[in-house]
GROMACS .gro file of C-alpha atoms in nm:
model
  470
    1ARG     CA    1  -8.349  15.680 -16.109
    2PRO     CA    2  -8.263  16.048 -16.162
    3GLY     CA    3  -8.434  16.279 -15.915
    4PHE     CA    4  -8.540  16.000 -15.677
    5LEU     CA    5  -8.476  15.940 -15.307
    6PHE     CA    6  -8.278  15.620 -15.239
    7VAL     CA    7  -8.379  15.435 -14.922
    8ALA     CA    8  -8.068  15.255 -14.800
    9LEU     CA    9  -8.171  14.980 -14.562
   10GLU     CA   10  -8.197  14.606 -14.536
   11SER     CA   11  -8.501  14.492 -14.732
   12GLU     CA   12  -8.826  14.430 -14.551
   13THR     CA   13  -8.877  14.080 -14.418
   14VAL     CA   14  -9.071  13.821 -14.602
   15ASP     CA   15  -9.324  13.628 -14.395
   16SER     CA   16  -9.110  13.316 -14.383
   17THR     CA   17  -8.747  13.228 -14.444
   18GLN     CA   18  -8.860  12.999 -14.725
   19PHE     CA   19  -8.939  13.300 -14.946
   20GLY     CA   20  -8.604  13.444 -15.048
   21THR     CA   21  -8.344  13.645 -14.859
   22ARG     CA   22  -8.298  14.003 -14.753
   23ILE     CA   23  -8.111  14.248 -14.975
   24ASP     CA   24  -7.900  14.513 -14.805
   25GLY     CA   25  -7.955  14.844 -14.983
   26ARG     CA   26  -7.682  15.007 -14.777
   27LEU     CA   27  -7.430  14.825 -14.996
   28HIS     CA   28  -7.560  14.999 -15.307
   29ILE     CA   29  -7.552  15.366 -15.207
   30ALA     CA   30  -7.273  15.459 -15.449
   31LYS     CA   31  -7.454  15.289 -15.738
   32ALA     CA   32  -7.778  15.469 -15.651
   33VAL     CA   33  -7.604  15.806 -15.658
   34GLU     CA   34  -7.437  15.714 -15.986
   35ASN     CA   35  -7.786  15.642 -16.125
   36GLY     CA   36  -7.915  15.984 -16.023
   37ALA     CA   37  -8.041  15.959 -15.664
   38VAL     CA   38  -8.067  16.310 -15.517
   39ALA     CA   39  -8.097  16.214 -15.147
   40ILE     CA   40  -8.040  15.913 -14.920
   41LEU     CA   41  -8.263  15.789 -14.635
   42THR     CA   42  -8.084  15.550 -14.402
   43ASP     CA   43  -8.025  15.457 -14.037
   44LEU     CA   44  -7.803  15.628 -13.781
   45GLU     CA   45  -7.506  15.391 -13.817
   46THR     CA   46  -7.455  15.355 -14.192
   47VAL     CA   47  -7.121  15.495 -14.306
   48ILE     CA   48  -7.161  15.721 -14.610
   49PRO     CA   49  -6.857  15.793 -14.831
   50SER     CA   50  -6.747  16.153 -14.770
   51ASP     CA   51  -6.784  16.258 -15.134
   52ILE     CA   52  -7.149  16.146 -15.132
   53ASP     CA   53  -7.213  16.293 -14.786
   54GLN     CA   54  -7.102  16.633 -14.911
   55ALA     CA   55  -7.280  16.611 -15.247
   56ILE     CA   56  -7.641  16.525 -15.157
   57PRO     CA   57  -7.867  16.535 -14.847
   58ILE     CA   58  -7.839  16.236 -14.613
   59ILE     CA   59  -8.154  16.180 -14.405
   60ARG     CA   60  -8.094  15.965 -14.098
   61CYS     CA   61  -8.345  15.822 -13.851
   62ASP     CA   62  -8.342  15.543 -13.595
   63GLU     CA   63  -8.621  15.356 -13.777
   64PRO     CA   64  -8.581  15.425 -14.150
   65ARG     CA   65  -8.858  15.179 -14.236
   66PHE     CA   66  -9.096  15.395 -14.033
   67GLY     CA   67  -8.966  15.696 -14.224
   68LEU     CA   68  -9.019  15.509 -14.551
   69GLY     CA   69  -9.391  15.492 -14.471
   70ILE     CA   70  -9.407  15.870 -14.432
   71VAL     CA   71  -9.223  15.916 -14.761
   72ALA     CA   72  -9.443  15.664 -14.945
   73ALA     CA   73  -9.765  15.819 -14.813
   74ASN     CA   74  -9.654  16.162 -14.933
   75PHE     CA   75  -9.535  16.025 -15.267
   76TYR     CA   76  -9.886  15.892 -15.329
   77LYS     CA   77 -10.037  16.221 -15.204
   78ASN     CA   78 -10.181  16.049 -14.896
   79LEU     CA   79 -10.474  15.922 -15.101
   80GLN     CA   80 -10.629  15.658 -14.877
   81PRO     CA   81 -10.983  15.528 -14.820
   82GLU     CA   82 -11.185  15.703 -14.552
   83THR     CA   83 -11.224  15.391 -14.336
   84ILE     CA   84 -10.931  15.154 -14.286
   85ALA     CA   85 -10.963  14.863 -14.041
   86LEU     CA   86 -10.644  14.677 -13.947
   87VAL     CA   87 -10.689  14.326 -13.807
   88THR     CA   88 -10.417  14.147 -13.611
   89GLY     CA   89 -10.419  13.816 -13.424
   90THR     CA   90 -10.274  13.467 -13.458
   91ASN     CA   91 -10.578  13.315 -13.628
   92GLY     CA   92 -10.887  13.451 -13.801
   93LYS     CA   93 -10.743  13.758 -13.974
   94THR     CA   94 -10.825  13.644 -14.327
   95SER     CA   95 -11.183  13.550 -14.238
   96VAL     CA   96 -11.246  13.874 -14.049
   97VAL     CA   97 -11.125  14.100 -14.329
   98HIS     CA   98 -11.329  13.895 -14.578
   99PHE     CA   99 -11.650  13.918 -14.370
  100THR     CA  100 -11.597  14.288 -14.300
  101THR     CA  101 -11.559  14.388 -14.663
  102ALA     CA  102 -11.846  14.161 -14.770
  103ILE     CA  103 -12.083  14.327 -14.522
  104TRP     CA  104 -11.978  14.675 -14.634
  105GLU     CA  105 -12.024  14.581 -14.999
  106HIS     CA  106 -12.370  14.430 -14.942
  107LEU     CA  107 -12.467  14.754 -14.769
  108GLY     CA  108 -12.363  14.959 -15.070
  109THR     CA  109 -12.018  15.076 -14.962
  110LYS     CA  110 -11.747  14.998 -15.216
  111SER     CA  111 -11.481  14.811 -15.023
  112ALA     CA  112 -11.174  14.591 -15.049
  113SER     CA  113 -10.965  14.357 -14.837
  114ILE     CA  114 -10.586  14.327 -14.829
  115GLY     CA  115 -10.418  14.016 -14.694
  116THR     CA  116 -10.308  13.659 -14.746
  117LEU     CA  117 -10.543  13.610 -15.042
  118GLY     CA  118 -10.430  13.929 -15.217
  119VAL     CA  119 -10.638  14.241 -15.273
  120LYS     CA  120 -11.005  14.157 -15.326
  121ASP     CA  121 -11.325  14.356 -15.359
  122GLY     CA  122 -11.618  14.304 -15.125
  123PHE     CA  123 -11.761  14.033 -15.351
  124GLY     CA  124 -11.438  13.832 -15.332
  125ASN     CA  125 -11.315  13.919 -15.681
  126LEU     CA  126 -10.937  13.945 -15.711
  127ILE     CA  127 -10.807  14.296 -15.775
  128ARG     CA  128 -10.438  14.221 -15.721
  129ASP     CA  129 -10.248  13.901 -15.644
  130ALA     CA  130 -10.069  13.870 -15.312
  131ASP     CA  131  -9.695  13.936 -15.320
  132SER     CA  132  -9.503  13.610 -15.293
  133GLY     CA  133  -9.464  13.524 -14.927
  134LEU     CA  134  -9.628  13.844 -14.801
  135SER     CA  135  -9.972  13.886 -14.647
  136VAL     CA  136  -9.916  14.262 -14.636
  137PRO     CA  137  -9.740  14.427 -14.933
  138GLU     CA  138  -9.409  14.603 -14.876
  139THR     CA  139  -9.441  14.965 -14.766
  140VAL     CA  140  -9.420  15.146 -15.099
  141ALA     CA  141  -9.636  14.887 -15.275
  142LEU     CA  142  -9.894  14.910 -14.996
  143HIS     CA  143  -9.929  15.287 -15.030
  144ALA     CA  144  -9.959  15.245 -15.406
  145VAL     CA  145 -10.243  14.996 -15.349
  146LEU     CA  146 -10.421  15.226 -15.102
  147SER     CA  147 -10.398  15.513 -15.349
  148GLU     CA  148 -10.533  15.293 -15.629
  149LEU     CA  149 -10.825  15.175 -15.414
  150TYR     CA  150 -10.906  15.535 -15.320
  151LEU     CA  151 -10.910  15.639 -15.686
  152GLN     CA  152 -11.144  15.347 -15.758
  153GLY     CA  153 -11.391  15.498 -15.511
  154ARG     CA  154 -11.346  15.229 -15.246
  155ASN     CA  155 -11.430  15.402 -14.920
  156ALA     CA  156 -11.376  15.116 -14.674
  157ILE     CA  157 -11.077  14.882 -14.648
  158SER     CA  158 -11.013  14.590 -14.414
  159MET     CA  159 -10.655  14.468 -14.398
  160GLU     CA  160 -10.455  14.201 -14.217
  161ALA     CA  161 -10.189  14.338 -13.982
  162THR     CA  162  -9.937  14.055 -13.947
  163SER     CA  163  -9.660  14.053 -13.690
  164HIS     CA  164  -9.406  14.056 -13.975
  165ALA     CA  165  -9.563  14.370 -14.121
  166LEU     CA  166  -9.571  14.536 -13.779
  167PHE     CA  167  -9.210  14.435 -13.712
  168ASP     CA  168  -9.105  14.602 -14.038
  169PHE     CA  169  -9.322  14.914 -13.991
  170ARG     CA  170  -9.498  14.835 -14.320
  171LEU     CA  171  -9.813  14.997 -14.181
  172SER     CA  172  -9.638  15.328 -14.111
  173SER     CA  173  -9.853  15.625 -14.223
  174VAL     CA  174 -10.153  15.405 -14.303
  175ASN     CA  175 -10.448  15.620 -14.192
  176ALA     CA  176 -10.614  15.351 -13.983
  177THR     CA  177 -10.946  15.430 -13.817
  178ILE     CA  178 -11.014  15.090 -13.655
  179ALA     CA  179 -10.781  14.824 -13.509
  180ALA     CA  180 -10.890  14.473 -13.409
  181PHE     CA  181 -10.723  14.185 -13.221
  182THR     CA  182 -10.878  13.841 -13.286
  183ASN     CA  183 -10.677  13.612 -13.057
  184PHE     CA  184 -10.325  13.539 -12.938
  185THR     CA  185 -10.172  13.190 -12.945
  186ARG     CA  186  -9.846  13.031 -13.055
  187ASP     CA  187  -9.705  13.099 -13.401
  188HIS     CA  188  -9.403  13.248 -13.581
  189LEU     CA  189  -9.145  13.150 -13.320
  190ASP     CA  190  -8.915  13.083 -13.614
  191PHE     CA  191  -8.911  13.462 -13.653
  192HIS     CA  192  -8.978  13.606 -13.307
  193ALA     CA  193  -8.750  13.518 -13.016
  194ASP     CA  194  -9.035  13.414 -12.787
  195MET     CA  195  -9.406  13.465 -12.721
  196GLU     CA  196  -9.345  13.790 -12.535
  197GLU     CA  197  -9.164  13.947 -12.830
  198TYR     CA  198  -9.439  13.819 -13.060
  199PHE     CA  199  -9.701  13.982 -12.837
  200GLN     CA  200  -9.515  14.313 -12.807
  201ILE     CA  201  -9.487  14.333 -13.186
  202LYS     CA  202  -9.863  14.274 -13.213
  203LEU     CA  203  -9.918  14.557 -12.964
  204ARG     CA  204  -9.749  14.802 -13.201
  205LEU     CA  205 -10.079  14.819 -13.387
  206PHE     CA  206 -10.245  14.978 -13.083
  207LYS     CA  207  -9.941  15.166 -12.948
  208ASP     CA  208  -9.801  15.316 -13.266
  209VAL     CA  209 -10.014  15.263 -13.576
  210VAL     CA  210 -10.367  15.381 -13.495
  211PRO     CA  211 -10.395  15.740 -13.368
  212GLU     CA  212 -10.555  15.834 -13.036
  213GLY     CA  213 -10.933  15.848 -13.044
  214CYS     CA  214 -10.976  15.569 -13.298
  215PHE     CA  215 -11.166  15.246 -13.239
  216ALA     CA  216 -11.024  14.921 -13.102
  217VAL     CA  217 -11.216  14.593 -13.134
  218LEU     CA  218 -11.099  14.329 -12.885
  219ASN     CA  219 -11.182  13.965 -12.808
  220THR     CA  220 -11.239  13.948 -12.432
  221ASP     CA  221 -11.184  13.571 -12.429
  222MET     CA  222 -10.831  13.575 -12.570
  223ASP     CA  223 -10.505  13.542 -12.380
  224ARG     CA  224 -10.352  13.878 -12.282
  225TYR     CA  225 -10.683  14.061 -12.333
  226LEU     CA  226 -10.632  14.286 -12.029
  227ASP     CA  227 -10.283  14.382 -12.144
  228VAL     CA  228 -10.422  14.492 -12.481
  229PHE     CA  229 -10.718  14.668 -12.319
  230ASN     CA  230 -10.488  14.866 -12.088
  231VAL     CA  231 -10.279  14.984 -12.383
  232CYS     CA  232 -10.596  15.094 -12.562
  233LYS     CA  233 -10.719  15.273 -12.250
  234ALA     CA  234 -10.388  15.456 -12.208
  235ARG     CA  235 -10.406  15.569 -12.571
  236ARG     CA  236 -10.770  15.676 -12.535
  237LEU     CA  237 -10.888  15.437 -12.802
  238LYS     CA  238 -11.264  15.379 -12.812
  239THR     CA  239 -11.286  15.010 -12.727
  240LEU     CA  240 -11.563  14.776 -12.841
  241THR     CA  241 -11.540  14.414 -12.729
  242TYR     CA  242 -11.686  14.080 -12.831
  243GLY     CA  243 -11.687  13.730 -12.680
  244LYS     CA  244 -11.851  13.528 -12.406
  245ASP     CA  245 -11.719  13.765 -12.138
  246SER     CA  246 -11.792  14.083 -12.334
  247ASP     CA  247 -12.010  14.368 -12.213
  248ASP     CA  248 -12.064  14.478 -12.574
  249PHE     CA  249 -12.114  14.199 -12.831
  250LYS     CA  250 -12.172  13.918 -12.582
  251MET     CA  251 -12.187  13.570 -12.735
  252LEU     CA  252 -12.472  13.375 -12.573
  253SER     CA  253 -12.494  13.050 -12.771
  254THR     CA  254 -12.430  12.882 -13.105
  255SER     CA  255 -12.615  12.594 -13.271
  256GLN     CA  256 -12.414  12.421 -13.544
  257THR     CA  257 -12.495  12.226 -13.861
  258SER     CA  258 -12.269  12.113 -14.147
  259TYR     CA  259 -12.361  12.420 -14.347
  260ASP     CA  260 -12.434  12.703 -14.105
  261GLN     CA  261 -12.492  12.801 -13.745
  262THR     CA  262 -12.740  13.002 -13.546
  263LEU     CA  263 -12.569  13.257 -13.325
  264SER     CA  264 -12.735  13.432 -13.032
  265PHE     CA  265 -12.570  13.738 -12.882
  266SER     CA  266 -12.660  14.051 -12.692
  267PHE     CA  267 -12.565  14.412 -12.757
  268ASP     CA  268 -12.675  14.726 -12.580
  269ASN     CA  269 -12.922  14.536 -12.357
  270GLN     CA  270 -13.094  14.369 -12.651
  271ASN     CA  271 -13.073  14.007 -12.767
  272TYR     CA  272 -13.018  13.912 -13.132
  273THR     CA  273 -13.028  13.582 -13.319
  274VAL     CA  274 -12.879  13.540 -13.665
  275THR     CA  275 -12.812  13.242 -13.891
  276ILE     CA  276 -12.479  13.262 -14.071
  277PRO     CA  277 -12.343  13.024 -14.339
  278LEU     CA  278 -12.028  12.952 -14.137
  279VAL     CA  279 -11.916  12.636 -13.957
  280GLY     CA  280 -11.749  12.634 -13.615
  281GLU     CA  281 -11.763  12.844 -13.301
  282PHE     CA  282 -11.436  13.010 -13.399
  283GLN     CA  283 -11.614  13.146 -13.706
  284ALA     CA  284 -11.882  13.291 -13.477
  285TYR     CA  285 -11.601  13.483 -13.305
  286ASN     CA  286 -11.469  13.599 -13.642
  287PHE     CA  287 -11.817  13.705 -13.747
  288LEU     CA  288 -11.874  13.909 -13.430
  289CYS     CA  289 -11.536  14.076 -13.478
  290ALA     CA  290 -11.640  14.178 -13.830
  291VAL     CA  291 -11.979  14.299 -13.705
  292ALA     CA  292 -11.808  14.514 -13.440
  293ILE     CA  293 -11.569  14.661 -13.699
  294VAL     CA  294 -11.851  14.754 -13.936
  295HIS     CA  295 -12.050  14.900 -13.645
  296CYS     CA  296 -11.746  15.114 -13.554
  297SER     CA  297 -11.759  15.253 -13.908
  298GLY     CA  298 -12.102  15.398 -13.831
  299VAL     CA  299 -12.339  15.129 -13.962
  300PRO     CA  300 -12.644  15.047 -13.742
  301LEU     CA  301 -12.651  14.689 -13.613
  302PRO     CA  302 -12.986  14.588 -13.776
  303ALA     CA  303 -12.849  14.679 -14.118
  304ILE     CA  304 -12.534  14.475 -14.053
  305LEU     CA  305 -12.736  14.168 -13.955
  306ASP     CA  306 -12.953  14.201 -14.266
  307ALA     CA  307 -12.637  14.157 -14.472
  308ALA     CA  308 -12.517  13.858 -14.270
  309SER     CA  309 -12.722  13.601 -14.460
  310LYS     CA  310 -12.533  13.696 -14.778
  311LEU     CA  311 -12.193  13.611 -14.631
  312LYS     CA  312 -11.990  13.328 -14.777
  313PRO     CA  313 -11.708  13.143 -14.601
  314VAL     CA  314 -11.355  13.210 -14.716
  315GLU     CA  315 -11.236  12.933 -14.945
  316GLY     CA  316 -11.018  12.695 -14.748
  317ARG     CA  317 -11.143  12.812 -14.410
  318MET     CA  318 -11.361  12.534 -14.266
  319SER     CA  319 -11.507  12.474 -14.612
  320LEU     CA  320 -11.738  12.180 -14.681
  321VAL     CA  321 -11.600  12.023 -15.000
  322ALA     CA  322 -11.822  11.717 -15.030
  323GLU     CA  323 -12.095  11.519 -14.857
  324LEU     CA  324 -12.110  11.153 -14.954
  325THR     CA  325 -12.416  10.929 -14.986
  326ASN     CA  326 -12.323  10.748 -14.662
  327GLY     CA  327 -12.355  11.076 -14.470
  328SER     CA  328 -11.980  11.133 -14.436
  329LYS     CA  329 -11.842  11.482 -14.499
  330ILE     CA  330 -11.511  11.625 -14.617
  331PHE     CA  331 -11.387  11.965 -14.495
  332ILE     CA  332 -11.071  12.163 -14.564
  333ASP     CA  333 -10.918  12.428 -14.340
  334TYR     CA  334 -10.603  12.636 -14.332
  335ALA     CA  335 -10.528  12.542 -13.968
  336HIS     CA  336 -10.153  12.590 -13.930
  337THR     CA  337 -10.120  12.651 -13.555
  338PRO     CA  338 -10.204  12.432 -13.254
  339ASP     CA  339 -10.497  12.654 -13.157
  340GLY     CA  340 -10.622  12.680 -13.514
  341LEU     CA  341 -10.616  12.300 -13.540
  342ARG     CA  342 -10.797  12.266 -13.208
  343ALA     CA  343 -11.071  12.503 -13.320
  344ALA     CA  344 -11.116  12.327 -13.656
  345LEU     CA  345 -11.126  11.980 -13.501
  346GLU     CA  346 -11.370  12.086 -13.230
  347ALA     CA  347 -11.592  12.240 -13.498
  348THR     CA  348 -11.579  11.916 -13.696
  349LYS     CA  349 -11.654  11.698 -13.393
  350ALA     CA  350 -11.954  11.916 -13.302
  351ILE     CA  351 -12.129  11.828 -13.629
  352THR     CA  352 -12.011  11.467 -13.668
  353ARG     CA  353 -12.210  11.170 -13.544
  354ASN     CA  354 -11.932  10.914 -13.586
  355ARG     CA  355 -11.553  10.939 -13.626
  356VAL     CA  356 -11.332  11.234 -13.721
  357LEU     CA  357 -11.044  11.157 -13.957
  358LEU     CA  358 -10.764  11.406 -14.016
  359VAL     CA  359 -10.503  11.470 -14.285
  360ILE     CA  360 -10.231  11.703 -14.158
  361SER     CA  361  -9.902  11.853 -14.271
  362CYS     CA  362  -9.675  12.134 -14.153
  363LEU     CA  363  -9.471  12.370 -14.370
  364GLY     CA  364  -9.094  12.370 -14.353
  365ASP     CA  365  -8.882  12.666 -14.244
  366ARG     CA  366  -9.151  12.774 -13.999
  367ASP     CA  367  -9.191  12.748 -13.621
  368LYS     CA  368  -9.059  12.396 -13.551
  369GLY     CA  369  -9.182  12.380 -13.193
  370LYS     CA  370  -9.551  12.391 -13.287
  371ARG     CA  371  -9.536  12.066 -13.486
  372SER     CA  372  -9.538  11.831 -13.187
  373GLU     CA  373  -9.807  12.047 -13.024
  374MET     CA  374 -10.022  12.005 -13.334
  375GLY     CA  375  -9.959  11.630 -13.317
  376GLU     CA  376 -10.085  11.627 -12.958
  377VAL     CA  377 -10.399  11.818 -13.057
  378ALA     CA  378 -10.457  11.576 -13.346
  379SER     CA  379 -10.415  11.277 -13.115
  380ARG     CA  380 -10.660  11.419 -12.863
  381LEU     CA  381 -10.934  11.529 -13.100
  382SER     CA  382 -10.921  11.296 -13.403
  383ASP     CA  383 -10.981  10.924 -13.430
  384CYS     CA  384 -10.731  10.867 -13.710
  385THR     CA  385 -10.457  11.102 -13.834
  386PHE     CA  386 -10.277  11.076 -14.168
  387VAL     CA  387  -9.950  11.270 -14.147
  388CYS     CA  388  -9.823  11.378 -14.489
  389ASP     CA  389  -9.595  11.635 -14.649
  390GLY     CA  390  -9.669  11.999 -14.716
  391ASP     CA  391  -9.399  12.224 -14.855
  392PRO     CA  392  -9.082  12.124 -14.665
  393GLY     CA  393  -8.881  12.421 -14.788
  394SER     CA  394  -8.516  12.361 -14.704
  395GLU     CA  395  -8.594  12.095 -14.442
  396LEU     CA  396  -8.610  11.717 -14.474
  397PRO     CA  397  -8.980  11.624 -14.499
  398GLN     CA  398  -8.934  11.313 -14.285
  399VAL     CA  399  -8.805  11.533 -14.001
  400ILE     CA  400  -9.120  11.746 -14.015
  401ARG     CA  401  -9.344  11.438 -14.016
  402ALA     CA  402  -9.152  11.286 -13.726
  403ALA     CA  403  -9.207  11.596 -13.514
  404ILE     CA  404  -9.584  11.577 -13.567
  405ILE     CA  405  -9.594  11.201 -13.506
  406SER     CA  406  -9.389  11.228 -13.185
  407LYS     CA  407  -9.697  11.338 -12.991
  408CYS     CA  408  -9.969  11.180 -13.207
  409THR     CA  409 -10.081  10.832 -13.101
  410THR     CA  410 -10.341  10.814 -13.380
  411ALA     CA  411 -10.086  10.881 -13.657
  412ILE     CA  412 -10.051  10.696 -13.985
  413GLU     CA  413  -9.749  10.819 -14.180
  414GLU     CA  414  -9.810  10.868 -14.552
  415PRO     CA  415  -9.570  11.117 -14.714
  416ASP     CA  416  -9.761  11.158 -15.042
  417ARG     CA  417 -10.039  11.412 -14.984
  418LYS     CA  418 -10.265  11.278 -15.257
  419ILE     CA  419 -10.232  10.920 -15.134
  420ALA     CA  420 -10.292  11.031 -14.774
  421ILE     CA  421 -10.616  11.206 -14.876
  422GLN     CA  422 -10.712  10.907 -15.092
  423ARG     CA  423 -10.659  10.662 -14.805
  424ALA     CA  424 -10.857  10.883 -14.568
  425ILE     CA  425 -11.149  10.907 -14.813
  426ARG     CA  426 -11.148  10.530 -14.864
  427GLY     CA  427 -11.166  10.487 -14.487
  428LEU     CA  428 -11.477  10.701 -14.439
  429LYS     CA  429 -11.763  10.509 -14.280
  430ASP     CA  430 -12.124  10.613 -14.230
  431ASP     CA  431 -12.151  10.961 -14.075
  432ASP     CA  432 -11.774  11.012 -14.041
  433SER     CA  433 -11.605  11.342 -14.118
  434LEU     CA  434 -11.267  11.404 -14.279
  435LEU     CA  435 -11.080  11.727 -14.207
  436ILE     CA  436 -10.785  11.816 -14.431
  437VAL     CA  437 -10.564  12.093 -14.290
  438GLY     CA  438 -10.247  12.287 -14.354
  439ARG     CA  439 -10.299  12.429 -14.703
  440GLY     CA  440 -10.648  12.578 -14.718
  441ASP     CA  441 -10.711  12.704 -15.070
  442VAL     CA  442 -10.342  12.766 -15.145
  443ARG     CA  443 -10.227  12.634 -15.481
  444TYR     CA  444  -9.923  12.404 -15.459
  445HIS     CA  445  -9.723  12.143 -15.647
  446LEU     CA  446  -9.747  11.781 -15.542
  447ALA     CA  447  -9.408  11.613 -15.502
  448GLY     CA  448  -9.275  11.509 -15.840
  449SER     CA  449  -9.539  11.703 -16.033
  450SER     CA  450  -9.524  12.030 -16.225
  451HIS     CA  451  -9.903  12.064 -16.207
  452GLU     CA  452 -10.050  12.303 -15.951
  453THR     CA  453 -10.349  12.193 -15.748
  454THR     CA  454 -10.544  12.265 -15.428
  455ASP     CA  455 -10.679  12.035 -15.160
  456ARG     CA  456 -11.031  12.096 -15.294
  457GLU     CA  457 -10.929  11.994 -15.646
  458LEU     CA  458 -10.748  11.687 -15.509
  459VAL     CA  459 -11.055  11.575 -15.315
  460LEU     CA  460 -11.294  11.620 -15.607
  461GLY     CA  461 -11.050  11.447 -15.841
  462ILE     CA  462 -11.014  11.148 -15.608
  463LEU     CA  463 -11.391  11.120 -15.567
  464SER     CA  464 -11.426  11.117 -15.945
  465GLU     CA  465 -11.146  10.862 -15.994
  466GLU     CA  466 -11.294  10.633 -15.730
  467SER     CA  467 -11.649  10.681 -15.861
  468ILE     CA  468 -11.764  10.785 -15.516
  469HIS     CA  469 -12.106  10.945 -15.534
  470LEU     CA  470 -12.194  11.271 -15.364
   0.00000   0.00000   0.00000
């Protein structure tokens, strides 16, 4: 457009290869100038035609995506909420940002979350849909969202900081005040070369994004904790920790039911006990992470705990969908990594008196190596595993199923997701539990159908069709 800066670079990555391809803006410089661009931002290597080079300013930098963040922040007049918490980690990001904003909102601070589920207010109402394939909006769109939230009077924001977003510098010039790291386990090796590269990209949040003197919230029980802590120490970040080995928010015990859990922890030489409507020890970790984040924003701990009883689980994250008259229960969870599956199955086993049944799928065009690992976890922690199809993307669905089954001795192969869930429900005996994983609350199309559904809707529909009483 006339009078605009043209940013000439390869488009920012999507969060999986299944969502489109990159567009190379460097191929369209001449067209941009023809359309009225008055300056070009690009990398150090791009060759600019001499007539353009002499006609308008060419701004070069080694990381133009980082520069794009600076430009976008200035374009939107650097209007950003006063408190911005960025949450990274393999699992738990969505739950943590949800809990954090809910606590703020219940305490009277207008808030919002940005992540996999889109942009939501502290009550869980959708403000803006998620961009297709992106947990974190592209750089310019993100700064537009932050400006909009600021103008709405939302003073506190909690946002997911995915490795893809960090890789692409999408968080450049976000005025973060708090950074948190939930855990570090295998994922995204379809995108990152290995676990070390994946970890180093995660570390960018603490090395490059948050300024010195800000807060860092760390899980002491996660792999590579000391490496993260040392980076925070070198950058003079004010570190607050949580976990069983923490000297700050120290987890003492949890007592689980199908609907909630009682969590005991200590902080500042005082013991606390709180009942939260969340299932699974991993959710206790997520809750403590959120508590620590809110505390870093200046809220006293007693006030935070008063708001805890009003929390609600994130849809599709260890959600109880139905409890049948024979005492059996049906849960759904997003678990899409080996460690996420382990945590969900252990949570299910802890509240189940009889067998644990599992329905599992893996998405195509993602980290292929984790599929057999998830099959091994399923074999070890479930009594019966139905392996079905998710979204295969460009891959053959039978190849994905075979990878899961290769390490799963309890596997029953049933490609059709609805039939797999139906068979699992029919097999529920007294006091069994069924855990359905891989999709969470994501809407999807069943094979051969144009109708969108969710796992929750499928379960409730099957129960109705089969006249199974709740």
